[in-house]
Amino acid sequence: MSKSYHIWTLGCQMNVSDSQRLASELEKMGLSAAEDPEQADVLVVNTCVVRQSAEDKGMGRIYSLRPIKEKYPDKVVGVMGCMVGVRDPLPLRKKLPFVDVFMSPSEPLPMVDFLRSKGDEYEALAAEAESRAMRDAIQDEDALVLPSHERGNLITAHVPVVYGCSHACTFCIIPFRRGVERSRSVGEIVAEVRSLARQGVREVTLLGQIVDRYGKDIPDGPDLGDLLRIVHDEGVKEGIQRIRFLTSHPNWMTDKILDTVAELPHLMPQIEVPAQAGDDEVLRRMKRGYTQEQYRQLIERIRARVPDVAIHTDIIVGFPGETEPQFEQTLTMLKDLKLDKVHLAKYSPRPQTVSARTMPDDVSDEEKERRFREIDRAQAEINAEINARRLGTQTPVLVEELQGGKWRGRTPQNKIVFFEDASRDRRGEVVDVEIIWTGPWSMQGRLPGSGDQPKPNEIIQLSAL
Ligand code: SAH
């Protein structure tokens, strides 16, 4: 007898990591990943509610499971993540009576408990899996055991270091759904990084809603600078090549963090600091706690301290009351700063938030769309310009996978590079690549001295490796 699971993951990197944790727990119980979701015995939707569109998508997926549950009542349906939130989701339970298990963000255990309580079949499976784990000596309670399809294959992984968020940005639902800020202990984080490295991972990204507040809730505890140094030193010993972290809030970015990034060779020069807007009045109503001028100074400070750094930002267009001149402020700021990546979003009122309760959503959908496109267009030009500067240079690329016959990897600045090389499996290697073509979203490279490109029939397929 065997049992399998399938997880749909929506939303942010934290959700990707949470789904992985759930998969890990299910595999410890002896379940395996189902290639075909229709065949799975356990079906889970890991949800996002940061915008209405994400919530709608999650709800659509959940409702698509209802006929399956009705036809096969033995199947287990679970809903996880921010739609559930950290409090008992009574209204959701009423609305979705066909769902068996609700899991808060980063909390996979209710599913484990539910399956165990379901009786014999799952219990027998779990007992067998436990004895197998004992035999294989992978019974390390706090380290994360990757699901088997990822073990040895996954090159980059996410490690949560701060759960929740205690800020009060007026537009944001996350603090209501992920709870208060809680830092994980250094020991737990390092153990996880080590175990990921032993399972083949070469790059870890440390995650937090405001990752630069790491440790602030631990009296006399380490800060993010300290954590980065420890993860760097301990991770590298186990084969970790690259370390990144996100997301930073502009007000908590210290020189110590920046200097640590500049100093340590395996910390990648990439800083994600969302601006959200470039107009002071909008920033004030968002309750972000800085002005446009302060944000500009921060970018200068980051660039002065970290050589060849890539800076990413998030922008919301169409925040309540955002006028055309206020939007222009944001656009001008982005054109001046020429950042490496802009994650763009159209404002979406979210239940419970201050903006949804007190500020009318008065920018029309068409206008939000127009502002979105205007920034998107401007940023594509900026990206193209930044990438074009790399033409003819050499850059180390961490190879993640084979895609369309080419190796796909990333530069230290997290830009995507494709190159061809039929000599061997390059996954997980850091390869020096010469950039021979650039566009706004990716670059093409070749191995230095490799001359002409290989002909298509020389290109290897992953399955042949
Ligand atoms: N912790 C990060 C934000 C993480 S949420 C910070 O401090 O900035 C991810 C992104 O979703 C946000 O940066 C924001 O750009 C977007 N977002 C959050 N709430 C939103 C809303 N109500 N409407 C549209 N976009 C939103």
GROMACS .gro file of C-alpha atoms and ligand atoms in nm:
model
  491
    1MET     CA    1   0.000   0.000   0.000
    2SER     CA    2   0.131   0.346  -0.084
    3LYS     CA    3   0.003   0.698  -0.042
    4SER     CA    4   0.093   1.012  -0.228
    5TYR     CA    5   0.050   1.388  -0.200
    6HIS     CA    6   0.031   1.692  -0.424
    7ILE     CA    7   0.081   2.054  -0.317
    8TRP     CA    8  -0.009   2.364  -0.518
    9THR     CA    9   0.193   2.662  -0.404
   10LEU     CA   10   0.086   3.020  -0.464
   11GLY     CA   11   0.257   3.343  -0.358
   12CYS     CA   12   0.592   3.427  -0.208
   13GLN     CA   13   0.918   3.242  -0.142
   14MET     CA   14   0.809   3.187   0.217
   15ASN     CA   15   0.522   2.976   0.082
   16VAL     CA   16   0.762   2.779  -0.138
   17SER     CA   17   0.962   2.705   0.173
   18ASP     CA   18   0.650   2.621   0.377
   19SER     CA   19   0.533   2.377   0.109
   20GLN     CA   20   0.872   2.213   0.113
   21ARG     CA   21   0.845   2.172   0.489
   22LEU     CA   22   0.503   2.014   0.454
   23ALA     CA   23   0.632   1.782   0.180
   24SER     CA   24   0.922   1.689   0.405
   25GLU     CA   25   0.686   1.600   0.692
   26LEU     CA   26   0.463   1.395   0.462
   27GLU     CA   27   0.760   1.205   0.326
   28LYS     CA   28   0.878   1.133   0.679
   29MET     CA   29   0.537   0.967   0.717
   30GLY     CA   30   0.604   0.752   0.412
   31LEU     CA   31   0.402   0.943   0.150
   32SER     CA   32   0.555   1.020  -0.188
   33ALA     CA   33   0.501   1.305  -0.433
   34ALA     CA   34   0.235   1.227  -0.696
   35GLU     CA   35   0.337   1.306  -1.051
   36ASP     CA   36  -0.027   1.331  -1.148
   37PRO     CA   37  -0.231   1.533  -0.896
   38GLU     CA   38  -0.542   1.334  -0.994
   39GLN     CA   39  -0.380   1.027  -0.841
   40ALA     CA   40  -0.278   1.192  -0.512
   41ASP     CA   41  -0.436   1.082  -0.185
   42VAL     CA   42  -0.352   1.409  -0.008
   43LEU     CA   43  -0.420   1.737  -0.188
   44VAL     CA   44  -0.304   2.069  -0.045
   45VAL     CA   45  -0.338   2.428  -0.165
   46ASN     CA   46  -0.084   2.664  -0.006
   47THR     CA   47  -0.251   3.003  -0.040
   48CYS     CA   48  -0.160   3.371  -0.074
   49VAL     CA   49  -0.388   3.666   0.002
   50VAL     CA   50  -0.153   3.960  -0.051
   51ARG     CA   51  -0.374   4.077  -0.338
   52GLN     CA   52  -0.734   3.990  -0.433
   53SER     CA   53  -0.610   3.823  -0.753
   54ALA     CA   54  -0.396   3.578  -0.554
   55GLU     CA   55  -0.683   3.504  -0.318
   56ASP     CA   56  -0.918   3.439  -0.614
   57LYS     CA   57  -0.668   3.203  -0.770
   58GLY     CA   58  -0.633   3.008  -0.446
   59MET     CA   59  -1.009   2.991  -0.394
   60GLY     CA   60  -1.053   2.870  -0.753
   61ARG     CA   61  -0.805   2.590  -0.694
   62ILE     CA   62  -0.964   2.491  -0.364
   63TYR     CA   63  -1.312   2.475  -0.518
   64SER     CA   64  -1.176   2.264  -0.802
   65LEU     CA   65  -1.102   1.999  -0.538
   66ARG     CA   66  -1.460   1.980  -0.415
   67PRO     CA   67  -1.591   1.741  -0.686
   68ILE     CA   68  -1.285   1.521  -0.632
   69LYS     CA   69  -1.346   1.507  -0.257
   70GLU     CA   70  -1.715   1.430  -0.319
   71LYS     CA   71  -1.630   1.146  -0.555
   72TYR     CA   72  -1.346   1.006  -0.341
   73PRO     CA   73  -1.425   1.091   0.023
   74ASP     CA   74  -1.112   0.910   0.140
   75LYS     CA   75  -0.890   1.169  -0.020
   76VAL     CA   76  -0.762   1.432   0.218
   77VAL     CA   77  -0.792   1.799   0.124
   78GLY     CA   78  -0.584   2.062   0.302
   79VAL     CA   79  -0.558   2.439   0.283
   80MET     CA   80  -0.246   2.611   0.412
   81GLY     CA   81  -0.100   2.959   0.433
   82CYS     CA   82  -0.223   3.314   0.453
   83MET     CA   83  -0.585   3.239   0.361
   84VAL     CA   84  -0.594   3.038   0.685
   85GLY     CA   85  -0.391   3.283   0.894
   86VAL     CA   86  -0.271   3.234   1.249
   87ARG     CA   87  -0.611   3.234   1.420
   88ASP     CA   88  -0.871   2.962   1.399
   89PRO     CA   89  -1.037   3.028   1.064
   90LEU     CA   90  -1.397   2.963   1.165
   91PRO     CA   91  -1.562   3.143   0.873
   92LEU     CA   92  -1.333   2.957   0.634
   93ARG     CA   93  -1.423   2.622   0.791
   94LYS     CA   94  -1.790   2.705   0.737
   95LYS     CA   95  -1.733   2.820   0.381
   96LEU     CA   96  -1.524   2.517   0.284
   97PRO     CA   97  -1.683   2.217   0.461
   98PHE     CA   98  -1.516   1.972   0.222
   99VAL     CA   99  -1.169   2.074   0.342
  100ASP     CA  100  -1.031   1.835   0.605
  101VAL     CA  101  -0.734   2.028   0.739
  102PHE     CA  102  -0.646   2.395   0.774
  103MET     CA  103  -0.281   2.486   0.835
  104SER     CA  104  -0.146   2.823   0.942
  105PRO     CA  105   0.154   2.959   0.750
  106SER     CA  106   0.472   2.759   0.823
  107GLU     CA  107   0.272   2.504   1.032
  108PRO     CA  108   0.252   2.166   0.857
  109LEU     CA  109   0.183   1.961   1.169
  110PRO     CA  110  -0.201   1.973   1.166
  111MET     CA  111  -0.187   1.765   0.846
  112VAL     CA  112   0.047   1.513   1.006
  113ASP     CA  113  -0.179   1.487   1.311
  114PHE     CA  114  -0.487   1.452   1.093
  115LEU     CA  115  -0.338   1.170   0.886
  116ARG     CA  116  -0.222   0.986   1.196
  117SER     CA  117  -0.566   1.020   1.352
  118LYS     CA  118  -0.723   0.879   1.036
  119GLY     CA  119  -0.617   0.537   1.149
  120ASP     CA  120  -0.453   0.221   1.039
  121GLU     CA  121  -0.339   0.285   0.685
  122TYR     CA  122  -0.147   0.603   0.753
  123GLU     CA  123  -0.020   0.477   1.087
  124ALA     CA  124   0.124   0.164   0.929
  125LEU     CA  125   0.283   0.374   0.659
  126ALA     CA  126   0.436   0.609   0.916
  127ALA     CA  127   0.569   0.323   1.128
  128GLU     CA  128   0.733   0.168   0.825
  129ALA     CA  129   0.881   0.503   0.718
  130GLU     CA  130   1.017   0.561   1.067
  131SER     CA  131   1.196   0.230   1.078
  132ARG     CA  132   1.335   0.295   0.730
  133ALA     CA  133   1.457   0.640   0.842
  134MET     CA  134   1.624   0.482   1.146
  135ARG     CA  135   1.795   0.236   0.918
  136ASP     CA  136   1.913   0.514   0.685
  137ALA     CA  137   2.010   0.735   0.979
  138ILE     CA  138   1.826   1.039   0.845
  139GLN     CA  139   1.629   1.072   1.165
  140ASP     CA  140   1.759   1.420   1.240
  141GLU     CA  141   1.460   1.579   1.409
  142ASP     CA  142   1.522   1.948   1.345
  143ALA     CA  143   1.699   1.946   1.012
  144LEU     CA  144   1.486   1.961   0.701
  145VAL     CA  145   1.487   1.646   0.492
  146LEU     CA  146   1.408   1.751   0.136
  147PRO     CA  147   1.131   1.566  -0.045
  148SER     CA  148   1.288   1.286  -0.248
  149HIS     CA  149   1.235   1.446  -0.592
  150GLU     CA  150   1.439   1.746  -0.470
  151ARG     CA  151   1.713   1.562  -0.283
  152GLY     CA  152   2.029   1.586  -0.491
  153ASN     CA  153   1.847   1.794  -0.757
  154LEU     CA  154   1.761   2.119  -0.590
  155ILE     CA  155   2.038   2.379  -0.627
  156THR     CA  156   1.881   2.679  -0.456
  157ALA     CA  157   1.664   2.670  -0.145
  158HIS     CA  158   1.496   2.915   0.089
  159VAL     CA  159   1.549   2.920   0.464
  160PRO     CA  160   1.306   3.122   0.677
  161VAL     CA  161   1.492   3.310   0.950
  162VAL     CA  162   1.217   3.544   1.070
  163TYR     CA  163   0.853   3.437   1.071
  164GLY     CA  164   0.564   3.687   1.077
  165CYS     CA  165   0.585   4.065   1.074
  166SER     CA  166   0.508   4.330   1.335
  167HIS     CA  167   0.515   4.635   1.110
  168ALA     CA  168   0.197   4.819   1.030
  169CYS     CA  169   0.219   4.929   0.667
  170THR     CA  170  -0.135   5.046   0.600
  171PHE     CA  171  -0.183   4.839   0.282
  172CYS     CA  172  -0.050   4.508   0.407
  173ILE     CA  173  -0.241   4.203   0.529
  174ILE     CA  174   0.067   3.994   0.610
  175PRO     CA  175   0.098   4.085   0.982
  176PHE     CA  176  -0.266   3.978   1.031
  177ARG     CA  177  -0.211   3.642   0.864
  178ARG     CA  178   0.145   3.547   0.956
  179GLY     CA  179   0.139   3.676   1.312
  180VAL     CA  180   0.400   3.869   1.508
  181GLU     CA  181   0.766   3.873   1.421
  182ARG     CA  182   0.954   3.566   1.552
  183SER     CA  183   1.322   3.504   1.478
  184ARG     CA  184   1.445   3.147   1.458
  185SER     CA  185   1.753   3.057   1.660
  186VAL     CA  186   2.094   3.062   1.496
  187GLY     CA  187   2.142   2.696   1.584
  188GLU     CA  188   1.823   2.592   1.408
  189ILE     CA  189   1.906   2.798   1.099
  190VAL     CA  190   2.263   2.670   1.073
  191ALA     CA  191   2.150   2.309   1.120
  192GLU     CA  192   1.906   2.356   0.834
  193VAL     CA  193   2.164   2.515   0.605
  194ARG     CA  194   2.406   2.230   0.677
  195SER     CA  195   2.151   1.964   0.607
  196LEU     CA  196   2.042   2.136   0.284
  197ALA     CA  197   2.406   2.146   0.171
  198ARG     CA  198   2.444   1.775   0.242
  199GLN     CA  199   2.140   1.714   0.021
  200GLY     CA  200   2.297   1.896  -0.275
  201VAL     CA  201   2.180   2.254  -0.227
  202ARG     CA  202   2.444   2.514  -0.327
  203GLU     CA  203   2.261   2.841  -0.267
  204VAL     CA  204   2.046   2.944   0.028
  205THR     CA  205   1.828   3.253   0.051
  206LEU     CA  206   1.746   3.358   0.406
  207LEU     CA  207   1.389   3.481   0.429
  208GLY     CA  208   1.197   3.724   0.642
  209GLN     CA  209   0.927   3.984   0.581
  210ILE     CA  210   1.176   4.233   0.725
  211VAL     CA  211   1.485   4.020   0.725
  212ASP     CA  212   1.707   4.306   0.841
  213ARG     CA  213   1.516   4.300   1.171
  214TYR     CA  214   1.646   3.948   1.237
  215GLY     CA  215   1.718   3.895   1.607
  216LYS     CA  216   1.546   4.214   1.730
  217ASP     CA  217   1.303   3.997   1.929
  218ILE     CA  218   1.583   3.806   2.104
  219PRO     CA  219   1.733   4.009   2.393
  220ASP     CA  220   2.110   4.051   2.340
  221GLY     CA  221   2.073   3.816   2.046
  222PRO     CA  222   2.267   3.820   1.721
  223ASP     CA  223   2.161   4.058   1.444
  224LEU     CA  224   2.142   3.984   1.071
  225GLY     CA  225   2.508   4.079   1.023
  226ASP     CA  226   2.610   3.820   1.284
  227LEU     CA  227   2.376   3.559   1.140
  228LEU     CA  228   2.508   3.612   0.786
  229ARG     CA  229   2.865   3.564   0.904
  230ILE     CA  230   2.784   3.240   1.086
  231VAL     CA  231   2.575   3.100   0.799
  232HIS     CA  232   2.854   3.197   0.559
  233ASP     CA  233   3.131   3.029   0.755
  234GLU     CA  234   2.939   2.717   0.850
  235GLY     CA  235   2.759   2.684   0.516
  236VAL     CA  236   3.071   2.715   0.305
  237LYS     CA  237   3.233   2.430   0.500
  238GLU     CA  238   2.949   2.207   0.381
  239GLY     CA  239   2.963   2.318   0.017
  240ILE     CA  240   2.726   2.617   0.010
  241GLN     CA  241   2.848   2.850  -0.265
  242ARG     CA  242   2.609   3.138  -0.237
  243ILE     CA  243   2.401   3.308   0.029
  244ARG     CA  244   2.135   3.573  -0.025
  245PHE     CA  245   1.870   3.728   0.200
  246LEU     CA  246   1.540   3.908   0.152
  247THR     CA  247   1.331   4.121   0.205
  248SER     CA  248   1.491   4.422   0.375
  249HIS     CA  249   1.302   4.727   0.497
  250PRO     CA  250   1.481   5.056   0.418
  251ASN     CA  251   1.474   5.171   0.781
  252TRP     CA  252   1.650   4.867   0.921
  253MET     CA  253   1.936   4.832   0.673
  254THR     CA  254   2.256   4.887   0.870
  255ASP     CA  255   2.611   4.956   0.754
  256LYS     CA  256   2.710   4.643   0.943
  257ILE     CA  257   2.488   4.430   0.718
  258LEU     CA  258   2.616   4.601   0.404
  259ASP     CA  259   2.980   4.571   0.509
  260THR     CA  260   2.932   4.203   0.585
  261VAL     CA  261   2.792   4.151   0.235
  262ALA     CA  262   3.085   4.342   0.085
  263GLU     CA  263   3.340   4.148   0.289
  264LEU     CA  264   3.234   3.785   0.267
  265PRO     CA  265   3.292   3.622  -0.072
  266HIS     CA  266   2.996   3.384  -0.064
  267LEU     CA  267   2.742   3.651   0.031
  268MET     CA  268   2.597   3.769  -0.298
  269PRO     CA  269   2.577   4.140  -0.380
  270GLN     CA  270   2.200   4.161  -0.397
  271ILE     CA  271   1.982   4.377  -0.174
  272GLU     CA  272   1.604   4.377  -0.188
  273VAL     CA  273   1.467   4.695  -0.033
  274PRO     CA  274   1.108   4.776  -0.130
  275ALA     CA  275   1.035   5.147  -0.175
  276GLN     CA  276   0.660   5.090  -0.246
  277ALA     CA  277   0.628   5.452  -0.368
  278GLY     CA  278   0.842   5.755  -0.444
  279ASP     CA  279   0.609   6.028  -0.324
  280ASP     CA  280   0.635   6.154   0.034
  281GLU     CA  281   0.262   6.197   0.090
  282VAL     CA  282   0.189   5.845  -0.041
  283LEU     CA  283   0.473   5.702   0.168
  284ARG     CA  284   0.332   5.876   0.473
  285ARG     CA  285  -0.014   5.732   0.415
  286MET     CA  286   0.140   5.389   0.357
  287LYS     CA  287   0.314   5.441   0.694
  288ARG     CA  288   0.647   5.331   0.551
  289GLY     CA  289   0.852   5.556   0.779
  290TYR     CA  290   1.085   5.720   0.525
  291THR     CA  291   1.080   5.989   0.258
  292GLN     CA  292   1.182   5.972  -0.107
  293GLU     CA  293   1.501   6.157  -0.022
  294GLN     CA  294   1.587   5.907   0.253
  295TYR     CA  295   1.526   5.618   0.013
  296ARG     CA  296   1.754   5.778  -0.246
  297GLN     CA  297   2.024   5.821   0.021
  298LEU     CA  298   1.987   5.457   0.119
  299ILE     CA  299   2.047   5.348  -0.241
  300GLU     CA  300   2.357   5.565  -0.252
  301ARG     CA  301   2.479   5.417   0.075
  302ILE     CA  302   2.423   5.060  -0.048
  303ARG     CA  303   2.609   5.131  -0.372
  304ALA     CA  304   2.894   5.301  -0.190
  305ARG     CA  305   2.946   5.009   0.048
  306VAL     CA  306   2.879   4.703  -0.170
  307PRO     CA  307   3.069   4.691  -0.499
  308ASP     CA  308   2.877   4.585  -0.810
  309VAL     CA  309   2.558   4.542  -0.611
  310ALA     CA  310   2.216   4.463  -0.758
  311ILE     CA  311   1.926   4.640  -0.589
  312HIS     CA  312   1.566   4.519  -0.615
  313THR     CA  313   1.256   4.705  -0.508
  314ASP     CA  314   0.879   4.661  -0.482
  315ILE     CA  315   0.637   4.928  -0.602
  316ILE     CA  316   0.260   4.956  -0.556
  317VAL     CA  317   0.078   5.171  -0.811
  318GLY     CA  318  -0.265   5.320  -0.753
  319PHE     CA  319  -0.252   5.343  -0.374
  320PRO     CA  320  -0.566   5.526  -0.248
  321GLY     CA  321  -0.549   5.893  -0.335
  322GLU     CA  322  -0.236   5.858  -0.553
  323THR     CA  323  -0.256   6.150  -0.797
  324GLU     CA  324  -0.088   6.167  -1.136
  325PRO     CA  325   0.190   6.399  -1.007
  326GLN     CA  326   0.247   6.164  -0.711
  327PHE     CA  327   0.277   5.870  -0.947
  328GLU     CA  328   0.522   6.074  -1.158
  329GLN     CA  329   0.738   6.114  -0.847
  330THR     CA  330   0.771   5.736  -0.824
  331LEU     CA  331   0.844   5.703  -1.195
  332THR     CA  332   1.108   5.977  -1.184
  333MET     CA  333   1.272   5.822  -0.880
  334LEU     CA  334   1.297   5.484  -1.056
  335LYS     CA  335   1.434   5.643  -1.373
  336ASP     CA  336   1.696   5.824  -1.167
  337LEU     CA  337   1.797   5.533  -0.948
  338LYS     CA  338   1.807   5.268  -1.223
  339LEU     CA  339   1.754   4.972  -0.992
  340ASP     CA  340   1.807   4.616  -1.110
  341LYS     CA  341   1.456   4.484  -1.062
  342VAL     CA  342   1.114   4.624  -0.977
  343HIS     CA  343   0.843   4.393  -0.846
  344LEU     CA  344   0.531   4.582  -0.949
  345ALA     CA  345   0.183   4.550  -0.803
  346LYS     CA  346  -0.148   4.726  -0.850
  347TYR     CA  347  -0.298   4.830  -0.518
  348SER     CA  348  -0.558   4.585  -0.394
  349PRO     CA  349  -0.759   4.666  -0.077
  350ARG     CA  350  -0.718   4.387   0.179
  351PRO     CA  351  -0.954   4.312   0.469
  352GLN     CA  352  -0.851   4.442   0.813
  353THR     CA  353  -0.582   4.676   0.678
  354VAL     CA  354  -0.588   5.045   0.767
  355SER     CA  355  -0.597   5.152   0.403
  356ALA     CA  356  -0.895   4.929   0.323
  357ARG     CA  357  -1.082   5.050   0.629
  358THR     CA  358  -1.013   5.421   0.601
  359MET     CA  359  -0.907   5.513   0.247
  360PRO     CA  360  -1.133   5.476  -0.058
  361ASP     CA  361  -0.980   5.270  -0.339
  362ASP     CA  362  -1.026   5.564  -0.575
  363VAL     CA  363  -0.775   5.502  -0.853
  364SER     CA  364  -0.960   5.323  -1.135
  365ASP     CA  365  -0.847   4.983  -1.261
  366GLU     CA  366  -0.764   5.135  -1.601
  367GLU     CA  367  -0.548   5.397  -1.439
  368LYS     CA  368  -0.370   5.140  -1.220
  369GLU     CA  369  -0.306   4.937  -1.532
  370ARG     CA  370  -0.170   5.239  -1.719
  371ARG     CA  371   0.067   5.330  -1.433
  372PHE     CA  372   0.177   4.968  -1.405
  373ARG     CA  373   0.259   4.955  -1.777
  374GLU     CA  374   0.440   5.285  -1.770
  375ILE     CA  375   0.679   5.171  -1.496
  376ASP     CA  376   0.712   4.830  -1.656
  377ARG     CA  377   0.817   4.984  -1.987
  378ALA     CA  378   1.063   5.225  -1.826
  379GLN     CA  379   1.213   4.946  -1.619
  380ALA     CA  380   1.256   4.715  -1.920
  381GLU     CA  381   1.474   4.983  -2.077
  382ILE     CA  382   1.672   5.025  -1.757
  383ASN     CA  383   1.724   4.646  -1.728
  384ALA     CA  384   1.838   4.627  -2.089
  385GLU     CA  385   2.085   4.907  -2.027
  386ILE     CA  386   2.223   4.750  -1.707
  387ASN     CA  387   2.260   4.407  -1.869
  388ALA     CA  388   2.422   4.552  -2.184
  389ARG     CA  389   2.710   4.675  -1.968
  390ARG     CA  390   2.801   4.310  -1.905
  391LEU     CA  391   2.853   4.234  -2.272
  392GLY     CA  392   3.199   4.087  -2.329
  393THR     CA  393   3.270   4.048  -1.956
  394GLN     CA  394   3.319   3.725  -1.763
  395THR     CA  395   3.095   3.639  -1.475
  396PRO     CA  396   3.059   3.339  -1.240
  397VAL     CA  397   2.729   3.159  -1.297
  398LEU     CA  398   2.578   2.908  -1.055
  399VAL     CA  399   2.411   2.652  -1.280
  400GLU     CA  400   2.060   2.551  -1.176
  401GLU     CA  401   1.918   2.342  -1.458
  402LEU     CA  402   1.909   2.249  -1.825
  403GLN     CA  403   1.643   2.441  -2.015
  404GLY     CA  404   1.584   2.404  -2.388
  405GLY     CA  405   1.924   2.241  -2.433
  406LYS     CA  406   2.110   2.518  -2.251
  407TRP     CA  407   2.238   2.547  -1.899
  408ARG     CA  408   2.046   2.807  -1.703
  409GLY     CA  409   2.208   2.976  -1.407
  410ARG     CA  410   2.247   3.305  -1.226
  411THR     CA  411   2.516   3.565  -1.180
  412PRO     CA  412   2.611   3.697  -0.834
  413GLN     CA  413   2.363   3.980  -0.906
  414ASN     CA  414   2.094   3.713  -0.961
  415LYS     CA  415   2.058   3.775  -1.336
  416ILE     CA  416   1.969   3.479  -1.554
  417VAL     CA  417   2.234   3.351  -1.796
  418PHE     CA  418   2.205   3.068  -2.051
  419PHE     CA  419   2.504   2.893  -2.201
  420GLU     CA  420   2.578   2.578  -2.394
  421ASP     CA  421   2.824   2.311  -2.293
  422ALA     CA  422   2.790   1.947  -2.384
  423SER     CA  423   3.088   1.827  -2.183
  424ARG     CA  424   2.919   1.729  -1.856
  425ASP     CA  425   2.643   1.785  -1.603
  426ARG     CA  426   2.706   2.139  -1.481
  427ARG     CA  427   2.425   2.161  -1.223
  428GLY     CA  428   2.544   2.299  -0.892
  429GLU     CA  429   2.874   2.420  -1.037
  430VAL     CA  430   2.987   2.781  -1.041
  431VAL     CA  431   3.112   2.831  -1.398
  432ASP     CA  432   3.292   3.134  -1.540
  433VAL     CA  433   3.094   3.243  -1.842
  434GLU     CA  434   3.163   3.510  -2.104
  435ILE     CA  435   2.855   3.718  -2.184
  436ILE     CA  436   2.789   3.730  -2.559
  437TRP     CA  437   2.429   3.859  -2.575
  438THR     CA  438   2.211   4.060  -2.337
  439GLY     CA  439   1.842   4.149  -2.321
  440PRO     CA  440   1.626   4.300  -2.047
  441TRP     CA  441   1.533   3.968  -1.883
  442SER     CA  442   1.826   3.736  -1.952
  443MET     CA  443   2.172   3.702  -2.102
  444GLN     CA  444   2.347   3.445  -2.319
  445GLY     CA  445   2.702   3.339  -2.253
  446ARG     CA  446   2.966   3.088  -2.354
  447LEU     CA  447   3.256   2.918  -2.188
  448PRO     CA  448   3.561   3.142  -2.237
  449GLY     CA  449   3.769   3.025  -2.532
  450SER     CA  450   3.494   2.795  -2.653
  451GLY     CA  451   3.479   2.982  -2.986
  452ASP     CA  452   3.181   2.888  -3.200
  453GLN     CA  453   2.867   2.770  -3.035
  454PRO     CA  454   2.801   2.396  -3.045
  455LYS     CA  455   2.555   2.283  -3.311
  456PRO     CA  456   2.211   2.193  -3.183
  457ASN     CA  457   2.266   1.818  -3.224
  458GLU     CA  458   2.564   1.834  -2.992
  459ILE     CA  459   2.352   1.974  -2.714
  460ILE     CA  460   2.286   1.726  -2.441
  461GLN     CA  461   1.951   1.649  -2.288
  462LEU     CA  462   1.915   1.625  -1.913
  463SER     CA  463   1.784   1.271  -1.942
  464ALA     CA  464   2.106   1.167  -2.117
  465LEU     CA  465   2.327   1.285  -1.830
  466SAH     N1  466   0.793   4.280   0.381
  466SAH     C1  467   0.798   4.348   0.256
  466SAH     C2  468   0.673   4.324   0.176
  466SAH     C3  469   0.636   4.183   0.147
  466SAH     S1  470   0.476   4.167   0.068
  466SAH     C4  471   0.816   4.498   0.282
  466SAH     O1  472   0.841   4.536   0.393
  466SAH     O2  473   0.808   4.579   0.192
  466SAH     C5  474   0.525   4.161  -0.098
  466SAH     C6  475   0.482   4.279  -0.178
  466SAH     O3  476   0.344   4.272  -0.207
  466SAH     C7  477   0.496   4.412  -0.110
  466SAH     O4  478   0.626   4.458  -0.113
  466SAH     C8  479   0.401   4.501  -0.185
  466SAH     O5  480   0.465   4.563  -0.293
  466SAH     C9  481   0.297   4.402  -0.233
  466SAH     N2  482   0.173   4.425  -0.160
  466SAH    C10  483   0.149   4.409  -0.029
  466SAH     N3  484   0.022   4.446   0.001
  466SAH    C11  485  -0.035   4.487  -0.115
  466SAH    C12  486  -0.162   4.537  -0.150
  466SAH     N4  487  -0.257   4.557  -0.060
  466SAH     N5  488  -0.185   4.568  -0.279
  466SAH    C13  489  -0.091   4.551  -0.372
  466SAH     N6  490   0.033   4.505  -0.345
  466SAH    C14  491   0.061   4.473  -0.218
   0.00000   0.00000   0.00000
